[in-house]
PDB file of C-alpha atoms in Angstrom:
ATOM      1  CA  UNK A   1      -0.824   0.439  25.444  1.00 59.00           C
ATOM      2  CA  UNK A   2       0.723   3.035  23.119  1.00 61.00           C
ATOM      3  CA  UNK A   3       0.270   0.700  20.168  1.00 63.00           C
ATOM      4  CA  UNK A   4      -3.365   0.029  21.082  1.00 59.00           C
ATOM      5  CA  UNK A   5      -4.217   3.707  21.546  1.00 72.00           C
ATOM      6  CA  UNK A   6      -2.530   4.850  18.341  1.00 69.00           C
ATOM      7  CA  UNK A   7      -4.166   1.938  16.506  1.00 66.00           C
ATOM      8  CA  UNK A   8      -7.584   3.012  17.764  1.00 71.00           C
ATOM      9  CA  UNK A   9      -6.955   6.578  16.611  1.00 78.00           C
ATOM     10  CA  UNK A  10      -5.826   5.364  13.183  1.00 80.00           C
ATOM     11  CA  UNK A  11      -8.907   3.172  12.796  1.00 76.00           C
ATOM     12  CA  UNK A  12     -11.229   6.011  13.787  1.00 83.00           C
ATOM     13  CA  UNK A  13      -9.569   8.364  11.292  1.00 88.00           C
ATOM     14  CA  UNK A  14      -9.717   5.752   8.542  1.00 86.00           C
ATOM     15  CA  UNK A  15     -13.418   5.103   9.110  1.00 84.00           C
ATOM     16  CA  UNK A  16     -14.204   8.817   9.160  1.00 90.00           C
ATOM     17  CA  UNK A  17     -12.219   9.584   6.010  1.00 94.00           C
ATOM     18  CA  UNK A  18     -13.372   6.579   3.974  1.00 94.00           C
ATOM     19  CA  UNK A  19     -17.041   6.653   4.960  1.00 91.00           C
ATOM     20  CA  UNK A  20     -17.842  10.277   5.726  1.00 90.00           C
ATOM     21  CA  UNK A  21     -15.525  12.665   3.898  1.00 93.00           C
ATOM     22  CA  UNK A  22     -16.380  14.467   0.671  1.00 94.00           C
ATOM     23  CA  UNK A  23     -14.486  13.414  -2.449  1.00 93.00           C
ATOM     24  CA  UNK A  24     -12.106  16.430  -2.425  1.00 93.00           C
ATOM     25  CA  UNK A  25     -11.248  15.785   1.232  1.00 95.00           C
ATOM     26  CA  UNK A  26     -10.552  12.116   0.584  1.00 96.00           C
ATOM     27  CA  UNK A  27      -8.386  13.052  -2.386  1.00 95.00           C
ATOM     28  CA  UNK A  28      -6.416  15.508  -0.245  1.00 96.00           C
ATOM     29  CA  UNK A  29      -5.912  12.899   2.494  1.00 96.00           C
ATOM     30  CA  UNK A  30      -4.740  10.333  -0.067  1.00 97.00           C
ATOM     31  CA  UNK A  31      -2.208  12.788  -1.466  1.00 97.00           C
ATOM     32  CA  UNK A  32      -1.022  13.629   2.060  1.00 97.00           C
ATOM     33  CA  UNK A  33      -0.525   9.936   2.799  1.00 97.00           C
ATOM     34  CA  UNK A  34       1.403   9.652  -0.464  1.00 98.00           C
ATOM     35  CA  UNK A  35       3.698  12.546   0.430  1.00 98.00           C
ATOM     36  CA  UNK A  36       4.379  11.136   3.908  1.00 97.00           C
ATOM     37  CA  UNK A  37       5.038   7.719   2.414  1.00 97.00           C
ATOM     38  CA  UNK A  38       7.337   9.259  -0.177  1.00 98.00           C
ATOM     39  CA  UNK A  39       9.374  11.000   2.526  1.00 97.00           C
ATOM     40  CA  UNK A  40       9.921   7.612   4.152  1.00 97.00           C
ATOM     41  CA  UNK A  41      10.709   5.963   0.827  1.00 98.00           C
ATOM     42  CA  UNK A  42      13.239   8.664  -0.044  1.00 97.00           C
ATOM     43  CA  UNK A  43      14.973   8.092   3.300  1.00 97.00           C
ATOM     44  CA  UNK A  44      15.109   4.330   2.648  1.00 97.00           C
ATOM     45  CA  UNK A  45      16.500   4.915  -0.839  1.00 96.00           C
ATOM     46  CA  UNK A  46      19.114   7.342   0.476  1.00 95.00           C
ATOM     47  CA  UNK A  47      20.186   4.837   3.137  1.00 95.00           C
ATOM     48  CA  UNK A  48      20.544   2.268   0.358  1.00 93.00           C
ATOM     49  CA  UNK A  49      22.846   4.586  -1.590  1.00 92.00           C
ATOM     50  CA  UNK A  50      20.195   5.656  -4.110  1.00 94.00           C
ATOM     51  CA  UNK A  51      19.245   9.296  -3.495  1.00 92.00           C
ATOM     52  CA  UNK A  52      16.215  10.373  -5.512  1.00 94.00           C
ATOM     53  CA  UNK A  53      15.429  13.881  -6.808  1.00 94.00           C
ATOM     54  CA  UNK A  54      12.985  14.702  -4.025  1.00 95.00           C
ATOM     55  CA  UNK A  55      10.618  17.286  -5.498  1.00 96.00           C
ATOM     56  CA  UNK A  56      10.367  15.912  -9.077  1.00 96.00           C
ATOM     57  CA  UNK A  57       9.940  12.301  -7.969  1.00 97.00           C
ATOM     58  CA  UNK A  58       7.329  13.235  -5.363  1.00 97.00           C
ATOM     59  CA  UNK A  59       5.473  15.437  -7.856  1.00 96.00           C
ATOM     60  CA  UNK A  60       5.439  12.609 -10.406  1.00 96.00           C
ATOM     61  CA  UNK A  61       3.951  10.222  -7.832  1.00 97.00           C
ATOM     62  CA  UNK A  62       1.316  12.790  -6.822  1.00 96.00           C
ATOM     63  CA  UNK A  63       0.344  13.436 -10.434  1.00 95.00           C
ATOM     64  CA  UNK A  64       0.093   9.698 -11.086  1.00 96.00           C
ATOM     65  CA  UNK A  65      -2.288   9.385  -8.157  1.00 96.00           C
ATOM     66  CA  UNK A  66      -4.303  12.426  -9.265  1.00 95.00           C
ATOM     67  CA  UNK A  67      -4.741  11.016 -12.782  1.00 94.00           C
ATOM     68  CA  UNK A  68      -7.178   8.446 -11.379  1.00 93.00           C
ATOM     69  CA  UNK A  69      -9.578  11.148 -10.200  1.00 88.00           C
ATOM     70  CA  UNK A  70     -10.135  12.944 -13.462  1.00 73.00           C
ATOM     71  CA  UNK A  71      -8.557  15.989 -11.832  1.00 66.00           C
ATOM     72  CA  UNK A  72      -5.935  15.949 -14.586  1.00 69.00           C
ATOM     73  CA  UNK A  73      -6.712  16.328 -18.253  1.00 63.00           C
ATOM     74  CA  UNK A  74      -3.850  13.943 -19.072  1.00 72.00           C
ATOM     75  CA  UNK A  75      -4.529  10.187 -18.798  1.00 86.00           C
ATOM     76  CA  UNK A  76      -2.375   7.923 -16.681  1.00 89.00           C
ATOM     77  CA  UNK A  77      -0.220   6.705 -19.575  1.00 87.00           C
ATOM     78  CA  UNK A  78       0.738  10.270 -20.493  1.00 91.00           C
ATOM     79  CA  UNK A  79       1.617  11.050 -16.874  1.00 92.00           C
ATOM     80  CA  UNK A  80       3.818   7.975 -16.522  1.00 92.00           C
ATOM     81  CA  UNK A  81       5.586   8.501 -19.852  1.00 93.00           C
ATOM     82  CA  UNK A  82       6.296  12.121 -18.948  1.00 93.00           C
ATOM     83  CA  UNK A  83       7.574  11.075 -15.525  1.00 94.00           C
ATOM     84  CA  UNK A  84       9.828   8.446 -17.093  1.00 93.00           C
ATOM     85  CA  UNK A  85      11.445  10.913 -19.488  1.00 94.00           C
ATOM     86  CA  UNK A  86      11.810  13.710 -16.919  1.00 94.00           C
ATOM     87  CA  UNK A  87      13.170  11.573 -14.088  1.00 94.00           C
ATOM     88  CA  UNK A  88      15.495   9.601 -16.357  1.00 92.00           C
ATOM     89  CA  UNK A  89      16.899  12.895 -17.659  1.00 92.00           C
ATOM     90  CA  UNK A  90      17.431  14.129 -14.107  1.00 91.00           C
ATOM     91  CA  UNK A  91      19.507  11.016 -13.421  1.00 90.00           C
ATOM     92  CA  UNK A  92      22.105  12.508 -15.746  1.00 89.00           C
ATOM     93  CA  UNK A  93      22.708  15.315 -13.251  1.00 85.00           C
ATOM     94  CA  UNK A  94      22.836  13.001 -10.228  1.00 82.00           C
ATOM     95  CA  UNK A  95      25.140  10.312 -11.602  1.00 86.00           C
ATOM     96  CA  UNK A  96      28.762  10.580 -10.494  1.00 86.00           C
ATOM     97  CA  UNK A  97      30.276   7.951 -12.748  1.00 83.00           C
ATOM     98  CA  UNK A  98      29.656   4.933 -10.521  1.00 86.00           C
ATOM     99  CA  UNK A  99      27.857   1.673 -11.263  1.00 88.00           C
ATOM    100  CA  UNK A 100      24.510   2.876  -9.921  1.00 88.00           C
ATOM    101  CA  UNK A 101      22.993   4.622 -12.960  1.00 92.00           C
ATOM    102  CA  UNK A 102      20.236   2.028 -13.442  1.00 94.00           C
ATOM    103  CA  UNK A 103      19.483   2.043  -9.712  1.00 93.00           C
ATOM    104  CA  UNK A 104      19.261   5.835  -9.563  1.00 94.00           C
ATOM    105  CA  UNK A 105      16.895   6.036 -12.527  1.00 94.00           C
ATOM    106  CA  UNK A 106      14.711   3.192 -11.251  1.00 95.00           C
ATOM    107  CA  UNK A 107      14.573   4.541  -7.690  1.00 96.00           C
ATOM    108  CA  UNK A 108      13.408   7.917  -9.004  1.00 96.00           C
ATOM    109  CA  UNK A 109      10.541   6.525 -11.061  1.00 96.00           C
ATOM    110  CA  UNK A 110       9.517   3.795  -8.627  1.00 97.00           C
ATOM    111  CA  UNK A 111       7.418   6.009  -6.271  1.00 97.00           C
ATOM    112  CA  UNK A 112       5.006   6.717  -9.133  1.00 97.00           C
ATOM    113  CA  UNK A 113       4.403   2.980  -9.438  1.00 97.00           C
ATOM    114  CA  UNK A 114       4.708   1.976  -5.791  1.00 98.00           C
ATOM    115  CA  UNK A 115       2.722   4.859  -4.276  1.00 98.00           C
ATOM    116  CA  UNK A 116       0.972   6.784  -7.035  1.00 97.00           C
ATOM    117  CA  UNK A 117      -0.769   3.880  -8.768  1.00 97.00           C
ATOM    118  CA  UNK A 118      -2.143   2.066  -5.677  1.00 98.00           C
ATOM    119  CA  UNK A 119      -3.342   5.194  -3.899  1.00 98.00           C
ATOM    120  CA  UNK A 120      -4.867   6.452  -7.143  1.00 96.00           C
ATOM    121  CA  UNK A 121      -6.613   3.096  -7.507  1.00 97.00           C
ATOM    122  CA  UNK A 122      -8.071   3.462  -4.016  1.00 97.00           C
ATOM    123  CA  UNK A 123      -9.430   6.896  -4.908  1.00 96.00           C
ATOM    124  CA  UNK A 124     -10.988   5.492  -8.080  1.00 95.00           C
ATOM    125  CA  UNK A 125     -12.546   2.565  -6.180  1.00 96.00           C
ATOM    126  CA  UNK A 126     -14.198   4.939  -3.729  1.00 96.00           C
ATOM    127  CA  UNK A 127     -15.461   7.223  -6.488  1.00 94.00           C
ATOM    128  CA  UNK A 128     -16.896   4.350  -8.539  1.00 93.00           C
ATOM    129  CA  UNK A 129     -18.165   1.971  -5.844  1.00 94.00           C
ATOM    130  CA  UNK A 130     -18.480   4.076  -2.710  1.00 95.00           C
ATOM    131  CA  UNK A 131     -16.763   4.103   0.644  1.00 95.00           C
ATOM    132  CA  UNK A 132     -18.094   0.666   1.560  1.00 96.00           C
ATOM    133  CA  UNK A 133     -16.209  -1.031  -1.302  1.00 97.00           C
ATOM    134  CA  UNK A 134     -12.940   0.626  -0.314  1.00 97.00           C
ATOM    135  CA  UNK A 135     -13.451  -0.107   3.368  1.00 96.00           C
ATOM    136  CA  UNK A 136     -14.080  -3.753   2.471  1.00 97.00           C
ATOM    137  CA  UNK A 137     -10.571  -3.906   1.016  1.00 97.00           C
ATOM    138  CA  UNK A 138      -9.144  -2.309   4.145  1.00 96.00           C
ATOM    139  CA  UNK A 139     -11.156  -4.642   6.393  1.00 95.00           C
ATOM    140  CA  UNK A 140      -9.764  -7.731   4.658  1.00 97.00           C
ATOM    141  CA  UNK A 141      -6.204  -6.464   5.093  1.00 96.00           C
ATOM    142  CA  UNK A 142      -6.698  -5.511   8.756  1.00 93.00           C
ATOM    143  CA  UNK A 143      -8.369  -8.836   9.633  1.00 95.00           C
ATOM    144  CA  UNK A 144      -5.626 -10.702   7.780  1.00 97.00           C
ATOM    145  CA  UNK A 145      -2.849  -8.773   9.565  1.00 94.00           C
ATOM    146  CA  UNK A 146      -4.453  -9.452  12.946  1.00 92.00           C
ATOM    147  CA  UNK A 147      -4.958 -13.140  12.163  1.00 96.00           C
ATOM    148  CA  UNK A 148      -1.367 -13.447  10.959  1.00 96.00           C
ATOM    149  CA  UNK A 149      -0.092 -11.928  14.198  1.00 92.00           C
ATOM    150  CA  UNK A 150      -2.073 -14.124  16.569  1.00 94.00           C
ATOM    151  CA  UNK A 151      -1.813 -17.284  14.474  1.00 96.00           C
ATOM    152  CA  UNK A 152       1.917 -16.768  14.255  1.00 94.00           C
ATOM    153  CA  UNK A 153       2.240 -16.288  17.989  1.00 92.00           C
ATOM    154  CA  UNK A 154       0.113 -19.323  18.799  1.00 93.00           C
ATOM    155  CA  UNK A 155       1.259 -21.815  16.161  1.00 93.00           C
ATOM    156  CA  UNK A 156       4.118 -20.308  14.203  1.00 88.00           C
ATOM    157  CA  UNK A 157       7.429 -22.102  13.883  1.00 91.00           C
ATOM    158  CA  UNK A 158       8.111 -22.291  10.113  1.00 95.00           C
ATOM    159  CA  UNK A 159       9.723 -19.113   8.726  1.00 94.00           C
ATOM    160  CA  UNK A 160       7.880 -17.612   5.776  1.00 95.00           C
ATOM    161  CA  UNK A 161      10.755 -15.509   4.443  1.00 93.00           C
ATOM    162  CA  UNK A 162      13.610 -15.660   6.929  1.00 90.00           C
ATOM    163  CA  UNK A 163      15.944 -13.295   5.066  1.00 92.00           C
ATOM    164  CA  UNK A 164      13.290 -10.623   4.693  1.00 94.00           C
ATOM    165  CA  UNK A 165      11.202 -10.846   7.868  1.00 91.00           C
ATOM    166  CA  UNK A 166      12.388 -13.448  10.409  1.00 89.00           C
ATOM    167  CA  UNK A 167       9.288 -13.141  12.625  1.00 89.00           C
ATOM    168  CA  UNK A 168       6.752 -13.977   9.911  1.00 94.00           C
ATOM    169  CA  UNK A 169       5.739 -17.613   9.730  1.00 96.00           C
ATOM    170  CA  UNK A 170       3.922 -19.889   7.321  1.00 96.00           C
ATOM    171  CA  UNK A 171       1.380 -20.669  10.043  1.00 96.00           C
ATOM    172  CA  UNK A 172       0.690 -16.970  10.524  1.00 97.00           C
ATOM    173  CA  UNK A 173       0.230 -16.504   6.786  1.00 97.00           C
ATOM    174  CA  UNK A 174      -2.229 -19.407   6.704  1.00 97.00           C
ATOM    175  CA  UNK A 175      -4.232 -17.760   9.478  1.00 97.00           C
ATOM    176  CA  UNK A 176      -4.369 -14.560   7.444  1.00 97.00           C
ATOM    177  CA  UNK A 177      -5.399 -16.474   4.329  1.00 97.00           C
ATOM    178  CA  UNK A 178      -8.289 -18.045   6.233  1.00 97.00           C
ATOM    179  CA  UNK A 179      -9.739 -15.144   8.193  1.00 97.00           C
ATOM    180  CA  UNK A 180      -9.036 -12.273   5.778  1.00 97.00           C
ATOM    181  CA  UNK A 181     -10.934 -13.744   2.809  1.00 97.00           C
ATOM    182  CA  UNK A 182     -13.701 -14.938   5.148  1.00 97.00           C
ATOM    183  CA  UNK A 183     -14.215 -11.387   6.426  1.00 97.00           C
ATOM    184  CA  UNK A 184     -14.139 -10.076   2.859  1.00 97.00           C
ATOM    185  CA  UNK A 185     -16.699 -12.615   1.631  1.00 96.00           C
ATOM    186  CA  UNK A 186     -19.106 -12.119   4.541  1.00 97.00           C
ATOM    187  CA  UNK A 187     -18.960  -8.326   4.709  1.00 97.00           C
ATOM    188  CA  UNK A 188     -19.096  -8.216   0.914  1.00 96.00           C
ATOM    189  CA  UNK A 189     -22.625  -9.618   1.098  1.00 96.00           C
ATOM    190  CA  UNK A 190     -23.706  -6.113   2.137  1.00 95.00           C
ATOM    191  CA  UNK A 191     -20.882  -3.901   0.862  1.00 95.00           C
ATOM    192  CA  UNK A 192     -20.215  -5.539  -2.505  1.00 94.00           C
ATOM    193  CA  UNK A 193     -23.430  -7.428  -3.336  1.00 92.00           C
ATOM    194  CA  UNK A 194     -22.968  -7.206  -7.119  1.00 90.00           C
ATOM    195  CA  UNK A 195     -19.974  -9.567  -6.918  1.00 91.00           C
ATOM    196  CA  UNK A 196     -20.965 -13.274  -6.672  1.00 92.00           C
ATOM    197  CA  UNK A 197     -20.019 -15.116  -3.482  1.00 92.00           C
ATOM    198  CA  UNK A 198     -17.503 -17.405  -5.178  1.00 93.00           C
ATOM    199  CA  UNK A 199     -15.718 -14.495  -6.804  1.00 94.00           C
ATOM    200  CA  UNK A 200     -15.697 -12.632  -3.486  1.00 95.00           C
ATOM    201  CA  UNK A 201     -13.883 -15.536  -1.832  1.00 96.00           C
ATOM    202  CA  UNK A 202     -11.363 -15.739  -4.680  1.00 96.00           C
ATOM    203  CA  UNK A 203     -10.875 -11.985  -4.649  1.00 97.00           C
ATOM    204  CA  UNK A 204     -10.429 -12.040  -0.874  1.00 97.00           C
ATOM    205  CA  UNK A 205      -7.704 -14.673  -1.192  1.00 98.00           C
ATOM    206  CA  UNK A 206      -5.949 -12.614  -3.880  1.00 98.00           C
ATOM    207  CA  UNK A 207      -6.137  -9.458  -1.773  1.00 98.00           C
ATOM    208  CA  UNK A 208      -4.733 -11.143   1.323  1.00 98.00           C
ATOM    209  CA  UNK A 209      -2.000 -12.999  -0.589  1.00 98.00           C
ATOM    210  CA  UNK A 210      -0.879  -9.805  -2.326  1.00 98.00           C
ATOM    211  CA  UNK A 211      -1.065  -7.968   1.000  1.00 98.00           C
ATOM    212  CA  UNK A 212       1.366 -10.481   2.498  1.00 98.00           C
ATOM    213  CA  UNK A 213       3.698  -9.999  -0.471  1.00 98.00           C
ATOM    214  CA  UNK A 214       3.421  -6.222  -0.086  1.00 98.00           C
ATOM    215  CA  UNK A 215       4.308  -6.502   3.588  1.00 97.00           C
ATOM    216  CA  UNK A 216       7.346  -8.626   2.793  1.00 97.00           C
ATOM    217  CA  UNK A 217       8.372  -6.277  -0.011  1.00 97.00           C
ATOM    218  CA  UNK A 218       8.427  -3.273   2.312  1.00 97.00           C
ATOM    219  CA  UNK A 219      10.335  -5.344   4.875  1.00 96.00           C
ATOM    220  CA  UNK A 220      12.902  -6.042   2.168  1.00 97.00           C
ATOM    221  CA  UNK A 221      13.278  -2.314   1.494  1.00 96.00           C
ATOM    222  CA  UNK A 222      13.776  -1.641   5.205  1.00 96.00           C
ATOM    223  CA  UNK A 223      16.221  -4.502   5.680  1.00 95.00           C
ATOM    224  CA  UNK A 224      18.214  -3.330   2.664  1.00 94.00           C
ATOM    225  CA  UNK A 225      18.349   0.155   4.197  1.00 94.00           C
ATOM    226  CA  UNK A 226      19.278  -1.240   7.627  1.00 93.00           C
ATOM    227  CA  UNK A 227      16.250   0.070   9.544  1.00 93.00           C
ATOM    228  CA  UNK A 228      13.479  -1.599  11.558  1.00 90.00           C
ATOM    229  CA  UNK A 229      10.645   0.809  10.700  1.00 88.00           C
ATOM    230  CA  UNK A 230      10.118   3.161   7.786  1.00 91.00           C
ATOM    231  CA  UNK A 231       9.883   5.984  10.372  1.00 88.00           C
ATOM    232  CA  UNK A 232       8.662   6.654  13.910  1.00 83.00           C
ATOM    233  CA  UNK A 233       5.733   8.817  12.813  1.00 85.00           C
ATOM    234  CA  UNK A 234       3.028   6.591  14.346  1.00 80.00           C
ATOM    235  CA  UNK A 235       3.768   5.581  17.960  1.00 78.00           C
ATOM    236  CA  UNK A 236       3.942   1.828  18.305  1.00 71.00           C
ATOM    237  CA  UNK A 237       3.307   1.256  14.591  1.00 76.00           C
ATOM    238  CA  UNK A 238       6.305   2.725  12.778  1.00 86.00           C
ATOM    239  CA  UNK A 239       5.712   4.826   9.704  1.00 92.00           C
ATOM    240  CA  UNK A 240       3.133   5.341   6.991  1.00 95.00           C
ATOM    241  CA  UNK A 241       4.682   2.693   4.750  1.00 96.00           C
ATOM    242  CA  UNK A 242       4.518   0.208   7.616  1.00 94.00           C
ATOM    243  CA  UNK A 243       0.747   0.755   7.796  1.00 93.00           C
ATOM    244  CA  UNK A 244      -0.120   0.769   4.088  1.00 96.00           C
ATOM    245  CA  UNK A 245       2.415  -1.727   2.706  1.00 96.00           C
ATOM    246  CA  UNK A 246      -0.186  -4.480   2.231  1.00 97.00           C
ATOM    247  CA  UNK A 247      -2.684  -2.105   0.605  1.00 97.00           C
ATOM    248  CA  UNK A 248      -0.094  -0.946  -1.914  1.00 98.00           C
ATOM    249  CA  UNK A 249       0.005  -4.424  -3.442  1.00 98.00           C
ATOM    250  CA  UNK A 250      -3.631  -5.397  -2.841  1.00 98.00           C
ATOM    251  CA  UNK A 251      -5.393  -2.248  -4.103  1.00 98.00           C
ATOM    252  CA  UNK A 252      -4.331  -2.487  -7.778  1.00 97.00           C
ATOM    253  CA  UNK A 253      -5.712  -5.997  -8.314  1.00 96.00           C
ATOM    254  CA  UNK A 254      -8.904  -5.059  -6.443  1.00 97.00           C
ATOM    255  CA  UNK A 255      -9.289  -2.039  -8.727  1.00 97.00           C
ATOM    256  CA  UNK A 256      -8.740  -4.111 -11.866  1.00 96.00           C
ATOM    257  CA  UNK A 257     -11.228  -6.800 -10.841  1.00 95.00           C
ATOM    258  CA  UNK A 258     -13.932  -4.297  -9.909  1.00 95.00           C
ATOM    259  CA  UNK A 259     -13.442  -2.319 -13.116  1.00 92.00           C
ATOM    260  CA  UNK A 260     -13.002  -5.076 -15.680  1.00 90.00           C
ATOM    261  CA  UNK A 261     -14.358  -8.301 -14.176  1.00 81.00           C
TER     262      UNK A 261
END
């Protein structure tokens, strides 16, 4: 019951923010989600023996996200290059002579790529195409996650990635790859009419497939850190990263297709 109630609250908040909020409010919520996700990421990295410089790495991720809104005068490439130089230099002060120098530098810059870019892409999608286009992405991921869960429970017996997530099955993934793209293609008739039906189906498959990879990737981070959930922030659902892991991999390709294809 806790999971259902907290899920209902999350869905209501997501609908309100995506559909109804003004652009500055949505931007602020996206940055808040990024900060909460970064806190969880930093804890996972620390548990894995890779402490990151908290404030600089978080600021770099936030600035990367903000670059998509036009709120910064610097373009995204300038932000990322500056973050690379600054965070790599800070590694010099954190390194204690062990064999983890590459890991420390990579772990510090990674939040800008893992959190800043996808959340920035979601902001840009909403600004360019409206709340309906962004919600369509979220709908495909939610329908896919639900289909994976129930398909896996009903038919699952073949592990999808046993070392990373023992409960995920090939049969569950197939269910997600059927229902997620179907929801995307059908709802896209109204919410993304400029995209042809065939491309909507293909895009839906790409979104769902990348969402599954994103889910497994975050599971790998958690398993490496020796934890079940990224945090206990959301009752019955774990942490922020546990809720947005699929979107973090799906949003960039959705952004690229809508902008360039």
